[in-house]
Amino acid sequence: MIKIDNAVPKKSWMDTPPDLSEGKFCYPAKAKTLDYLGLPNGRDWSPADEDWQLPENWQQIIHEGFKERLDKYRSLKVFMDICVRCGACADKCHFYIGSGDPKNMPFLRAELLRSIYRNDFTTVGKLLGKFGGARKMTPQVIKEWFSYLYQCTECRRCSVFCPYGIDTAEITMMGRELLNLLGVNINWIKDPVANCSKTGNHLGIQPQNFKEIIEFFCEDIEEITGVKINPSFNRKGAEILFVTPSGDAFADPGTYTFMGYLMLFEHIGLDYTLSTYASEGGNFGLFTSADQMKKLNAKMYHEAERLGVKYILGGECGHMWRVINQYMGTMNGPANFLETPVNPITGTVFENAASTKMIHIAEFTADLIKHNKLKLDPSRNDHLKVTWHDSCNPARAMGMLDEPRYVLKSVCNNFHEMPANTIREQTFCCGSGAGLNTEEIMEQRLRGGLPRANAVKYVHDKYDVNTLACMCAIDRAALPPLMDYWVPGVEVTGLHELVANALVMDGEIERTTNLRFEDLPGAEGDSDE
């Protein structure tokens, strides 16, 4: 049983060392992975070790790295200076709510860096030291950074409530960049980044294997619906390049979401292609450094240019969309070699994507439904009582709030919202984003996911909700164990799995099961026969 200690600490936060016992830290990146990525100080070590084998001049590296980023990113300098520690963000972080640890209050997590900033870069800090909120860089500070910067999912919920608009997620990002300069990073982030550099996706799936996986999906779809689907791969001249997270090709329940995409595109006769080389929409570079983020985002656009498509359609992902919506324009620049997206079925021009030339599958499907281009039978989902989890990055980072709800209400008859202060812009995180969806910190993940689970439990108890829908690959991987622990009986699904279940395809056989080969309502007798 997880217990939360909200007692006032006996020592000052500066004098309280981080807990780096087993189960309280993510495993570090392997030396070979750092070497492949060209990152410094690759070695075999453990956060539980006393000696972290830092470079000999590690303090100078941090100081110069901090200075470089203060000069390069105006937002970091502003965020370091303007916080008044008012505490408006204190109880808004899911990790603080779930752990009771004061250093998980967003302003105090930021203070871990800000105290070094004051010591090294402000006159007040240099003169007053600890009385001015400053402290010197020590090995314990590095350990503290590692512990708490990897207890932040960069969800940005705290920024919604900050009266000054401080984005603590960007402070976490900068802190992680500084740790990377010392070779202090985690395996669950660096392995996907290395895999994406090698094979085009986080999971290291080879091109031929990616193609085989999609073909298996098509076989299942044909068995369920009687409709044969033949997606194209690496086809030059297609109108649209479709890119989605590799998690949808690899792990349930994301696989059913991918099947939903394939059925939707077949139903409307979309001229699209999949790439076996840019087979990843997600971007773990966001959790590594701006340079890695830029590199991994660029691969989709290079492939779109190579294939000569008009624009890119993106699947249900979280960090892919945060990168596209917040950073693409200034990071990789306007994609002027592509066209402003136009829905070829409805004629709708997506002016919001005039720069990025990339649109979200939820807004694409919502547009199809609005123009009556889909044949839907929502009663096929009547055995489901559904609530909607606003995935942090599409919701807060790009304002994708109404489109998925419009789709969901069109394909499900039983929909119930969670409490207002837990959804939309104020949505709670799954507790495993920003590279924290790793097994060795399962207790921390369950703690971080408690606020979201508590809101699900509310609608589960009040409305008998049994399904939690979302549109993020990390959510689809992280939420099932969260539900199993906190709200047993609630299943997790992607948006387009529900769309596919309701979709009445031309030439389909009588549907008796959903995409999971579970009986549809009223079809149990048919399947038994």
Short mmCIF file of C-alpha atoms in Angstrom, two decimals:
data_model
loop_
_atom_site.label_atom_id
_atom_site.label_comp_id
_atom_site.label_asym_id
_atom_site.label_seq_id
_atom_site.Cartn_x
_atom_site.Cartn_y
_atom_site.Cartn_z
CA MET A 1 0.00 0.00 0.00
CA ILE A 2 1.37 3.40 -1.01
CA LYS A 3 1.46 5.89 1.86
CA ILE A 4 1.87 9.66 1.49
CA ASP A 5 3.82 11.57 4.12
CA ASN A 6 2.73 15.21 4.30
CA ALA A 7 4.62 15.97 7.51
CA VAL A 8 6.71 19.14 7.58
CA PRO A 9 10.39 18.19 7.04
CA LYS A 10 12.66 18.56 10.03
CA LYS A 11 15.54 19.98 7.98
CA SER A 12 15.89 22.73 5.42
CA TRP A 13 15.50 21.54 1.84
CA MET A 14 19.12 22.48 1.18
CA ASP A 15 20.23 20.12 3.95
CA THR A 16 18.03 17.17 2.95
CA PRO A 17 19.79 14.67 0.64
CA PRO A 18 17.81 12.91 -2.11
CA ASP A 19 16.67 9.33 -1.61
CA LEU A 20 18.54 7.24 -4.18
CA SER A 21 17.77 3.83 -2.76
CA GLU A 22 16.73 1.00 -5.08
CA GLY A 23 13.39 1.70 -6.75
CA LYS A 24 13.80 5.47 -6.34
CA PHE A 25 15.83 6.13 -9.49
CA CYS A 26 15.80 5.34 -13.20
CA TYR A 27 18.62 3.18 -14.50
CA PRO A 28 21.37 5.24 -16.14
CA ALA A 29 22.19 5.17 -19.84
CA LYS A 30 24.71 2.61 -21.01
CA ALA A 31 28.18 3.68 -22.05
CA LYS A 32 27.76 2.29 -25.57
CA THR A 33 24.56 4.29 -26.05
CA LEU A 34 26.18 7.57 -25.03
CA ASP A 35 29.18 6.81 -27.22
CA TYR A 36 26.91 6.14 -30.21
CA LEU A 37 25.10 9.45 -29.69
CA GLY A 38 28.36 11.33 -29.21
CA LEU A 39 27.42 12.31 -25.67
CA PRO A 40 30.14 12.75 -23.03
CA ASN A 41 31.36 10.57 -20.17
CA GLY A 42 29.96 7.20 -21.15
CA ARG A 43 30.68 4.71 -18.33
CA ASP A 44 29.09 2.01 -16.23
CA TRP A 45 27.71 3.42 -12.99
CA SER A 46 24.69 3.45 -10.70
CA PRO A 47 22.90 6.33 -8.95
CA ALA A 48 23.17 4.23 -5.77
CA ASP A 49 26.99 4.55 -5.95
CA GLU A 50 28.77 7.08 -3.77
CA ASP A 51 31.08 8.04 -6.64
CA TRP A 52 29.28 8.92 -9.88
CA GLN A 53 32.54 9.12 -11.86
CA LEU A 54 31.96 12.70 -12.97
CA PRO A 55 34.52 14.41 -15.22
CA GLU A 56 37.43 15.98 -13.36
CA ASN A 57 36.30 19.53 -14.25
CA TRP A 58 32.60 18.84 -13.83
CA GLN A 59 31.88 22.07 -11.93
CA GLN A 60 33.37 24.15 -14.73
CA ILE A 61 31.35 22.17 -17.30
CA ILE A 62 28.11 22.91 -15.44
CA HIS A 63 28.98 26.60 -14.99
CA GLU A 64 29.83 27.11 -18.66
CA GLY A 65 26.84 25.07 -19.80
CA PHE A 66 24.53 27.11 -17.59
CA LYS A 67 25.98 30.36 -18.90
CA GLU A 68 25.64 29.24 -22.50
CA ARG A 69 21.97 28.43 -22.02
CA LEU A 70 21.24 31.66 -20.17
CA ASP A 71 22.67 33.54 -23.14
CA LYS A 72 20.89 31.38 -25.72
CA TYR A 73 17.43 31.02 -24.17
CA ARG A 74 15.88 34.25 -22.96
CA SER A 75 13.05 32.30 -21.32
CA LEU A 76 15.48 30.52 -18.99
CA LYS A 77 16.95 33.83 -17.79
CA VAL A 78 13.45 35.21 -17.20
CA PHE A 79 12.30 32.08 -15.35
CA MET A 80 15.38 32.17 -13.12
CA ASP A 81 14.71 35.78 -12.12
CA ILE A 82 10.97 36.31 -11.74
CA CYS A 83 9.73 33.55 -9.43
CA VAL A 84 8.57 34.99 -6.09
CA ARG A 85 7.93 31.55 -4.54
CA CYS A 86 4.26 32.40 -3.99
CA GLY A 87 3.32 28.73 -3.93
CA ALA A 88 0.47 28.94 -6.46
CA CYS A 89 1.96 25.91 -8.20
CA ALA A 90 2.75 23.95 -5.05
CA ASP A 91 -0.20 21.57 -4.95
CA LYS A 92 -0.69 21.40 -8.72
CA CYS A 93 2.04 18.82 -9.40
CA HIS A 94 0.89 15.21 -9.48
CA PHE A 95 4.21 14.05 -8.08
CA TYR A 96 3.89 16.33 -5.06
CA ILE A 97 0.30 15.23 -4.47
CA GLY A 98 1.32 11.58 -4.73
CA SER A 99 4.54 11.77 -2.71
CA GLY A 100 4.18 14.64 -0.24
CA ASP A 101 7.85 15.49 -0.93
CA PRO A 102 8.25 19.31 -0.85
CA LYS A 103 10.99 19.18 -3.49
CA ASN A 104 8.34 18.01 -5.92
CA MET A 105 6.56 21.34 -5.56
CA PRO A 106 7.31 22.93 -8.95
CA PHE A 107 8.76 26.13 -7.56
CA LEU A 108 11.06 24.20 -5.22
CA ARG A 109 12.10 21.80 -7.98
CA ALA A 110 13.05 24.88 -10.01
CA GLU A 111 14.82 26.27 -6.95
CA LEU A 112 17.28 23.38 -7.19
CA LEU A 113 18.67 25.08 -10.29
CA ARG A 114 17.83 28.62 -9.30
CA SER A 115 19.99 28.41 -6.17
CA ILE A 116 23.04 27.62 -8.33
CA TYR A 117 22.07 30.40 -10.73
CA ARG A 118 21.97 32.87 -7.84
CA ASN A 119 25.35 31.75 -6.57
CA ASP A 120 27.11 31.88 -9.93
CA PHE A 121 25.35 34.65 -11.83
CA THR A 122 23.81 37.19 -9.42
CA THR A 123 25.41 39.80 -7.18
CA VAL A 124 22.96 39.20 -4.33
CA GLY A 125 23.72 35.49 -4.32
CA LYS A 126 27.46 36.05 -4.33
CA LEU A 127 27.24 38.52 -1.44
CA LEU A 128 24.60 36.87 0.76
CA GLY A 129 25.08 33.21 -0.07
CA LYS A 130 22.50 30.98 1.58
CA PHE A 131 20.64 34.01 2.98
CA GLY A 132 20.13 35.13 -0.61
CA GLY A 133 18.87 31.73 -1.68
CA ALA A 134 22.21 30.73 -3.19
CA ARG A 135 24.38 27.68 -2.73
CA LYS A 136 27.55 26.27 -4.23
CA MET A 137 27.61 23.40 -6.67
CA THR A 138 28.48 20.12 -4.96
CA PRO A 139 28.17 16.42 -5.89
CA GLN A 140 25.06 16.27 -3.69
CA VAL A 141 23.43 18.99 -5.82
CA ILE A 142 24.04 16.90 -8.94
CA LYS A 143 22.43 13.91 -7.24
CA GLU A 144 19.52 16.10 -6.19
CA TRP A 145 19.06 17.39 -9.75
CA PHE A 146 19.08 13.84 -11.08
CA SER A 147 16.55 12.66 -8.52
CA TYR A 148 14.00 15.44 -8.92
CA LEU A 149 14.41 16.40 -12.57
CA TYR A 150 13.50 12.79 -13.28
CA GLN A 151 10.45 13.12 -11.05
CA CYS A 152 9.05 15.72 -13.44
CA THR A 153 7.07 14.63 -16.48
CA GLU A 154 7.28 18.11 -18.04
CA CYS A 155 3.48 18.10 -18.20
CA ARG A 156 3.26 21.89 -17.65
CA ARG A 157 0.21 21.75 -15.39
CA CYS A 158 2.00 24.01 -12.92
CA SER A 159 2.47 26.66 -15.61
CA VAL A 160 -1.33 26.97 -16.00
CA PHE A 161 -1.57 28.24 -12.41
CA CYS A 162 1.62 30.35 -12.27
CA PRO A 163 0.71 34.08 -12.11
CA TYR A 164 3.96 34.88 -13.93
CA GLY A 165 3.63 32.18 -16.59
CA ILE A 166 6.79 30.36 -15.56
CA ASP A 167 7.15 27.12 -17.49
CA THR A 168 8.81 24.79 -15.00
CA ALA A 169 8.95 22.10 -17.68
CA GLU A 170 11.47 24.19 -19.61
CA ILE A 171 13.53 24.55 -16.44
CA THR A 172 13.48 20.76 -16.14
CA MET A 173 14.54 20.49 -19.78
CA MET A 174 17.48 22.82 -19.22
CA GLY A 175 18.49 20.97 -16.05
CA ARG A 176 18.49 17.68 -17.91
CA GLU A 177 20.61 19.24 -20.66
CA LEU A 178 23.15 20.28 -18.04
CA LEU A 179 23.20 16.77 -16.56
CA ASN A 180 23.78 15.39 -20.06
CA LEU A 181 27.01 17.39 -20.21
CA LEU A 182 28.28 15.18 -17.38
CA GLY A 183 26.96 11.91 -18.77
CA VAL A 184 24.25 11.81 -16.09
CA ASN A 185 21.14 10.59 -17.88
CA ILE A 186 18.77 7.63 -18.03
CA ASN A 187 18.59 4.55 -20.20
CA TRP A 188 14.86 4.70 -20.90
CA ILE A 189 15.38 8.00 -22.73
CA LYS A 190 18.77 7.49 -24.35
CA ASP A 191 18.06 4.04 -25.79
CA PRO A 192 15.01 5.29 -27.73
CA VAL A 193 16.98 8.31 -28.98
CA ALA A 194 19.79 6.03 -30.18
CA ASN A 195 17.32 3.59 -31.75
CA CYS A 196 15.56 6.42 -33.55
CA SER A 197 18.89 7.59 -34.95
CA LYS A 198 19.67 4.06 -36.17
CA THR A 199 16.34 2.71 -37.46
CA GLY A 200 13.92 5.65 -37.55
CA ASN A 201 11.91 4.63 -34.48
CA HIS A 202 12.33 4.43 -30.72
CA LEU A 203 11.95 0.67 -30.51
CA GLY A 204 14.67 -0.23 -32.98
CA ILE A 205 12.21 -1.93 -35.35
CA GLN A 206 13.90 -2.64 -38.69
CA PRO A 207 12.13 -1.45 -41.87
CA GLN A 208 11.13 -4.95 -43.00
CA ASN A 209 9.81 -5.79 -39.53
CA PHE A 210 7.76 -2.59 -39.38
CA LYS A 211 6.16 -3.55 -42.71
CA GLU A 212 5.44 -7.08 -41.46
CA ILE A 213 3.76 -5.77 -38.30
CA ILE A 214 1.41 -3.56 -40.31
CA GLU A 215 0.60 -6.49 -42.60
CA PHE A 216 -0.34 -8.57 -39.54
CA PHE A 217 -2.74 -5.80 -38.52
CA CYS A 218 -4.30 -5.92 -41.97
CA GLU A 219 -4.83 -9.69 -41.64
CA ASP A 220 -6.64 -9.19 -38.33
CA ILE A 221 -8.78 -6.44 -39.84
CA GLU A 222 -9.76 -8.70 -42.73
CA GLU A 223 -10.71 -11.48 -40.31
CA ILE A 224 -12.89 -9.10 -38.28
CA THR A 225 -14.46 -7.09 -41.11
CA GLY A 226 -13.94 -9.10 -44.31
CA VAL A 227 -12.32 -6.01 -45.85
CA LYS A 228 -8.84 -6.40 -47.32
CA ILE A 229 -6.48 -3.49 -46.73
CA ASN A 230 -3.28 -2.90 -48.68
CA PRO A 231 -1.35 0.06 -47.28
CA SER A 232 1.61 1.36 -49.27
CA PHE A 233 5.12 1.81 -47.94
CA ASN A 234 7.70 4.38 -49.07
CA ARG A 235 5.55 5.24 -52.11
CA LYS A 236 6.68 8.33 -53.91
CA GLY A 237 3.96 10.66 -55.12
CA ALA A 238 1.38 9.79 -52.47
CA GLU A 239 -0.65 12.78 -51.35
CA ILE A 240 -0.07 12.28 -47.61
CA LEU A 241 2.66 10.81 -45.41
CA PHE A 242 1.17 9.26 -42.28
CA VAL A 243 3.42 9.15 -39.21
CA THR A 244 2.49 7.78 -35.79
CA PRO A 245 4.37 6.61 -32.66
CA SER A 246 6.10 3.26 -33.01
CA GLY A 247 4.42 2.25 -29.75
CA ASP A 248 1.20 1.89 -31.77
CA ALA A 249 2.90 -0.75 -33.89
CA PHE A 250 4.36 -2.66 -30.99
CA ALA A 251 2.24 -2.82 -27.85
CA ASP A 252 -1.41 -3.24 -26.89
CA PRO A 253 -3.63 -1.29 -26.67
CA GLY A 254 -1.85 1.00 -29.13
CA THR A 255 -1.96 -1.72 -31.79
CA TYR A 256 -5.75 -1.46 -31.92
CA THR A 257 -5.40 2.28 -32.48
CA PHE A 258 -3.13 1.61 -35.46
CA MET A 259 -5.70 -0.82 -36.84
CA GLY A 260 -8.23 1.99 -36.47
CA TYR A 261 -6.11 4.30 -38.61
CA LEU A 262 -5.84 1.69 -41.35
CA MET A 263 -9.60 1.06 -41.39
CA LEU A 264 -10.40 4.78 -41.48
CA PHE A 265 -8.05 5.45 -44.38
CA GLU A 266 -9.43 2.50 -46.33
CA HIS A 267 -13.00 3.64 -45.71
CA ILE A 268 -12.44 7.11 -47.18
CA GLY A 269 -10.02 6.02 -49.91
CA LEU A 270 -7.17 8.20 -48.64
CA ASP A 271 -4.09 8.51 -50.84
CA TYR A 272 -1.42 8.02 -48.20
CA THR A 273 1.80 6.13 -47.58
CA LEU A 274 3.73 4.89 -44.57
CA SER A 275 7.49 5.24 -44.29
CA THR A 276 9.62 2.39 -42.97
CA TYR A 277 12.43 4.91 -42.39
CA ALA A 278 10.49 7.65 -40.59
CA SER A 279 8.41 5.11 -38.67
CA GLU A 280 8.27 7.19 -35.50
CA GLY A 281 6.28 10.26 -34.63
CA GLY A 282 7.40 10.45 -31.02
CA ASN A 283 10.42 12.52 -30.09
CA PHE A 284 12.45 11.53 -27.03
CA GLY A 285 14.89 14.23 -28.04
CA LEU A 286 12.48 16.55 -26.21
CA PHE A 287 13.67 14.91 -22.99
CA THR A 288 17.34 15.03 -23.94
CA SER A 289 18.39 18.30 -25.56
CA ALA A 290 17.23 20.85 -28.09
CA ASP A 291 19.77 19.52 -30.60
CA GLN A 292 18.48 15.94 -30.36
CA MET A 293 14.89 17.16 -30.52
CA LYS A 294 15.64 19.10 -33.68
CA LYS A 295 17.39 16.12 -35.30
CA LEU A 296 14.58 13.65 -34.62
CA ASN A 297 11.86 16.07 -35.71
CA ALA A 298 13.70 16.73 -38.98
CA LYS A 299 13.60 13.08 -40.08
CA MET A 300 9.85 13.21 -40.74
CA TYR A 301 10.26 16.26 -42.94
CA HIS A 302 13.24 14.86 -44.81
CA GLU A 303 11.17 11.78 -45.60
CA ALA A 304 8.17 13.85 -46.65
CA GLU A 305 10.41 15.77 -49.03
CA ARG A 306 12.01 12.58 -50.39
CA LEU A 307 8.62 10.98 -51.07
CA GLY A 308 7.19 14.13 -52.61
CA VAL A 309 3.98 14.18 -50.53
CA LYS A 310 1.86 17.28 -50.07
CA TYR A 311 1.76 17.22 -46.28
CA ILE A 312 2.04 15.05 -43.16
CA LEU A 313 -0.82 13.53 -41.16
CA GLY A 314 0.18 12.61 -37.61
CA GLY A 315 -1.32 9.97 -35.35
CA GLU A 316 -2.21 9.91 -31.67
CA CYS A 317 0.96 10.97 -29.89
CA GLY A 318 1.97 13.31 -27.10
CA HIS A 319 5.49 14.66 -27.44
CA MET A 320 5.39 14.56 -31.26
CA TRP A 321 2.70 17.21 -31.10
CA ARG A 322 4.34 19.31 -28.45
CA VAL A 323 7.48 19.52 -30.58
CA ILE A 324 5.49 20.30 -33.73
CA ASN A 325 3.26 22.89 -32.08
CA GLN A 326 5.77 24.64 -29.80
CA TYR A 327 9.19 24.26 -31.37
CA MET A 328 8.99 23.27 -35.06
CA GLY A 329 8.58 26.80 -36.44
CA THR A 330 11.78 28.20 -34.94
CA MET A 331 13.70 24.93 -34.59
CA ASN A 332 13.49 23.39 -38.06
CA GLY A 333 11.80 26.29 -39.78
CA PRO A 334 8.65 26.51 -41.89
CA ALA A 335 8.27 23.44 -44.14
CA ASN A 336 7.80 25.50 -47.29
CA PHE A 337 8.54 22.55 -49.58
CA LEU A 338 5.17 21.08 -48.52
CA GLU A 339 1.65 22.44 -49.00
CA THR A 340 -0.84 23.78 -46.47
CA PRO A 341 -2.90 20.69 -45.58
CA VAL A 342 -6.27 20.27 -47.26
CA ASN A 343 -8.61 17.42 -46.41
CA PRO A 344 -8.99 15.68 -49.80
CA ILE A 345 -12.38 14.30 -48.79
CA THR A 346 -14.04 17.48 -47.47
CA GLY A 347 -11.95 20.26 -48.99
CA THR A 348 -11.27 21.83 -45.57
CA VAL A 349 -8.09 23.90 -45.48
CA PHE A 350 -6.20 23.56 -42.20
CA GLU A 351 -4.81 27.08 -41.91
CA ASN A 352 -3.55 26.30 -38.40
CA ALA A 353 -0.92 24.08 -40.06
CA ALA A 354 0.21 26.61 -42.67
CA SER A 355 3.74 26.61 -41.22
CA THR A 356 4.25 23.05 -39.99
CA LYS A 357 2.31 21.37 -42.87
CA MET A 358 1.26 18.68 -40.41
CA ILE A 359 -2.20 18.01 -39.00
CA HIS A 360 -3.47 15.88 -36.12
CA ILE A 361 -5.52 12.77 -36.81
CA ALA A 362 -8.19 13.95 -34.32
CA GLU A 363 -8.89 17.19 -36.18
CA PHE A 364 -8.80 15.28 -39.49
CA THR A 365 -11.37 12.73 -38.28
CA ALA A 366 -13.53 15.41 -36.61
CA ASP A 367 -13.67 17.23 -39.95
CA LEU A 368 -14.76 14.02 -41.72
CA ILE A 369 -17.54 13.44 -39.19
CA LYS A 370 -18.70 17.06 -39.35
CA HIS A 371 -19.12 16.71 -43.13
CA ASN A 372 -20.93 13.34 -42.82
CA LYS A 373 -18.18 11.42 -44.62
CA LEU A 374 -18.13 8.44 -42.24
CA LYS A 375 -20.70 5.70 -41.76
CA LEU A 376 -20.85 5.12 -38.03
CA ASP A 377 -22.75 2.81 -35.71
CA PRO A 378 -21.97 4.02 -32.18
CA SER A 379 -24.10 1.23 -30.67
CA ARG A 380 -21.17 -1.10 -31.27
CA ASN A 381 -19.50 0.69 -28.35
CA ASP A 382 -22.57 0.56 -26.10
CA HIS A 383 -20.92 -1.91 -23.74
CA LEU A 384 -18.40 0.82 -22.97
CA LYS A 385 -18.95 3.70 -20.58
CA VAL A 386 -16.20 6.06 -21.55
CA THR A 387 -14.36 8.99 -20.01
CA TRP A 388 -11.70 11.10 -21.73
CA HIS A 389 -8.14 11.72 -20.53
CA ASP A 390 -6.71 14.92 -22.00
CA SER A 391 -3.15 13.87 -22.76
CA CYS A 392 -0.88 16.67 -21.50
CA ASN A 393 0.97 17.56 -24.67
CA PRO A 394 -1.92 17.64 -27.17
CA ALA A 395 -4.17 19.34 -24.60
CA ARG A 396 -1.94 21.95 -22.94
CA ALA A 397 0.70 22.34 -25.63
CA MET A 398 -1.56 22.58 -28.69
CA GLY A 399 -5.09 23.14 -27.40
CA MET A 400 -6.48 19.90 -28.84
CA LEU A 401 -9.48 19.84 -26.50
CA ASP A 402 -12.77 19.85 -28.39
CA GLU A 403 -11.92 17.82 -31.49
CA PRO A 404 -11.34 14.48 -29.73
CA ARG A 405 -14.49 14.95 -27.64
CA TYR A 406 -16.49 15.64 -30.80
CA VAL A 407 -15.18 12.41 -32.31
CA LEU A 408 -15.71 10.45 -29.12
CA LYS A 409 -19.32 11.56 -28.73
CA SER A 410 -19.94 10.62 -32.35
CA VAL A 411 -18.77 7.02 -31.90
CA CYS A 412 -19.89 6.34 -28.30
CA ASN A 413 -23.31 6.73 -26.72
CA ASN A 414 -22.08 6.62 -23.12
CA PHE A 415 -19.60 9.40 -22.34
CA HIS A 416 -18.93 11.01 -18.96
CA GLU A 417 -16.48 13.80 -18.13
CA MET A 418 -14.19 13.69 -15.12
CA PRO A 419 -14.33 16.67 -12.68
CA ALA A 420 -13.68 20.02 -14.34
CA ASN A 421 -10.47 20.76 -12.43
CA THR A 422 -8.87 17.54 -13.72
CA ILE A 423 -9.50 17.87 -17.47
CA ARG A 424 -8.84 20.13 -20.47
CA GLU A 425 -6.12 22.72 -19.67
CA GLN A 426 -6.03 21.53 -16.06
CA THR A 427 -5.68 17.86 -16.97
CA PHE A 428 -3.61 15.64 -14.71
CA CYS A 429 -0.67 13.74 -16.16
CA CYS A 430 -0.45 9.96 -16.46
CA GLY A 431 2.61 10.18 -14.18
CA SER A 432 4.96 8.44 -16.62
CA GLY A 433 5.69 10.98 -19.37
CA ALA A 434 8.99 12.67 -20.28
CA GLY A 435 10.82 9.34 -20.35
CA LEU A 436 9.68 7.99 -16.96
CA ASN A 437 7.62 5.04 -18.21
CA THR A 438 10.15 2.53 -16.92
CA GLU A 439 9.55 -0.42 -14.64
CA GLU A 440 12.23 0.22 -12.01
CA ILE A 441 10.38 3.28 -10.66
CA MET A 442 6.90 1.77 -10.68
CA GLU A 443 6.03 3.06 -7.21
CA GLN A 444 6.93 6.62 -8.20
CA ARG A 445 4.84 6.24 -11.35
CA LEU A 446 1.86 5.02 -9.34
CA ARG A 447 2.28 7.95 -6.96
CA GLY A 448 2.50 10.41 -9.85
CA GLY A 449 -0.57 8.90 -11.48
CA LEU A 450 -2.69 9.05 -8.32
CA PRO A 451 -4.48 12.36 -9.13
CA ARG A 452 -5.49 11.15 -12.59
CA ALA A 453 -6.58 7.78 -11.19
CA ASN A 454 -8.58 9.51 -8.44
CA ALA A 455 -10.57 11.45 -11.06
CA VAL A 456 -11.20 8.25 -13.01
CA LYS A 457 -12.35 6.56 -9.81
CA TYR A 458 -14.87 9.36 -9.31
CA VAL A 459 -16.62 8.69 -12.62
CA HIS A 460 -16.14 4.94 -12.21
CA ASP A 461 -18.01 5.03 -8.90
CA LYS A 462 -20.65 7.57 -10.02
CA TYR A 463 -21.36 6.47 -13.61
CA ASP A 464 -19.89 2.97 -13.73
CA VAL A 465 -17.27 4.15 -16.26
CA ASN A 466 -15.25 1.17 -17.49
CA THR A 467 -13.13 2.73 -20.26
CA LEU A 468 -10.51 5.48 -20.21
CA ALA A 469 -9.82 6.87 -23.70
CA CYS A 470 -6.80 8.96 -24.63
CA MET A 471 -4.67 9.95 -27.62
CA CYS A 472 -1.05 9.49 -26.58
CA ALA A 473 1.14 6.40 -27.02
CA ILE A 474 2.80 6.89 -23.63
CA ASP A 475 -0.61 7.18 -21.99
CA ARG A 476 -1.76 3.97 -23.66
CA ALA A 477 1.31 2.24 -22.19
CA ALA A 478 1.32 3.94 -18.78
CA LEU A 479 -2.36 4.09 -17.89
CA PRO A 480 -3.18 0.33 -17.87
CA PRO A 481 -0.97 -0.48 -14.84
CA LEU A 482 -2.21 2.73 -13.20
CA MET A 483 -5.82 1.64 -13.64
CA ASP A 484 -5.04 -1.92 -12.52
CA TYR A 485 -3.62 -0.58 -9.25
CA TRP A 486 -5.93 2.33 -8.43
CA VAL A 487 -9.18 1.64 -10.34
CA PRO A 488 -9.46 -2.05 -11.27
CA GLY A 489 -12.01 -2.76 -13.97
CA VAL A 490 -11.24 0.27 -16.13
CA GLU A 491 -9.66 -0.50 -19.52
CA VAL A 492 -7.58 1.93 -21.60
CA THR A 493 -8.17 2.65 -25.29
CA GLY A 494 -7.07 5.00 -28.02
CA LEU A 495 -9.53 7.31 -29.77
CA HIS A 496 -9.32 5.64 -33.17
CA GLU A 497 -9.86 2.17 -31.77
CA LEU A 498 -13.33 3.39 -30.81
CA VAL A 499 -13.76 5.05 -34.21
CA ALA A 500 -12.90 1.77 -35.95
CA ASN A 501 -15.31 -0.24 -33.81
CA ALA A 502 -18.13 2.10 -34.85
CA LEU A 503 -17.06 2.39 -38.50
CA VAL A 504 -19.38 0.68 -40.99
CA MET A 505 -17.04 -0.16 -43.88
CA ASP A 506 -18.16 -0.71 -47.45
CA GLY A 507 -18.33 -4.43 -48.20
CA GLU A 508 -17.80 -5.54 -44.62
CA ILE A 509 -19.16 -8.82 -43.27
CA GLU A 510 -21.44 -8.86 -40.23
CA ARG A 511 -19.27 -7.62 -37.40
CA THR A 512 -19.41 -9.86 -34.31
CA THR A 513 -16.29 -8.65 -32.49
CA ASN A 514 -14.42 -5.45 -31.87
CA LEU A 515 -10.75 -5.00 -32.75
CA ARG A 516 -9.75 -6.92 -29.62
CA PHE A 517 -11.77 -9.92 -30.82
CA GLU A 518 -14.23 -9.31 -27.98
CA ASP A 519 -17.94 -9.88 -28.63
CA LEU A 520 -19.91 -6.86 -29.75
CA PRO A 521 -23.15 -6.12 -27.86
CA GLY A 522 -25.88 -8.47 -29.05
CA ALA A 523 -23.44 -10.64 -31.02
CA GLU A 524 -22.46 -13.03 -28.22
CA GLY A 525 -24.86 -15.72 -29.42
CA ASP A 526 -23.55 -15.47 -32.98
CA SER A 527 -19.94 -15.92 -31.87
CA ASP A 528 -20.88 -18.89 -29.69
CA GLU A 529 -22.49 -20.58 -32.65
#
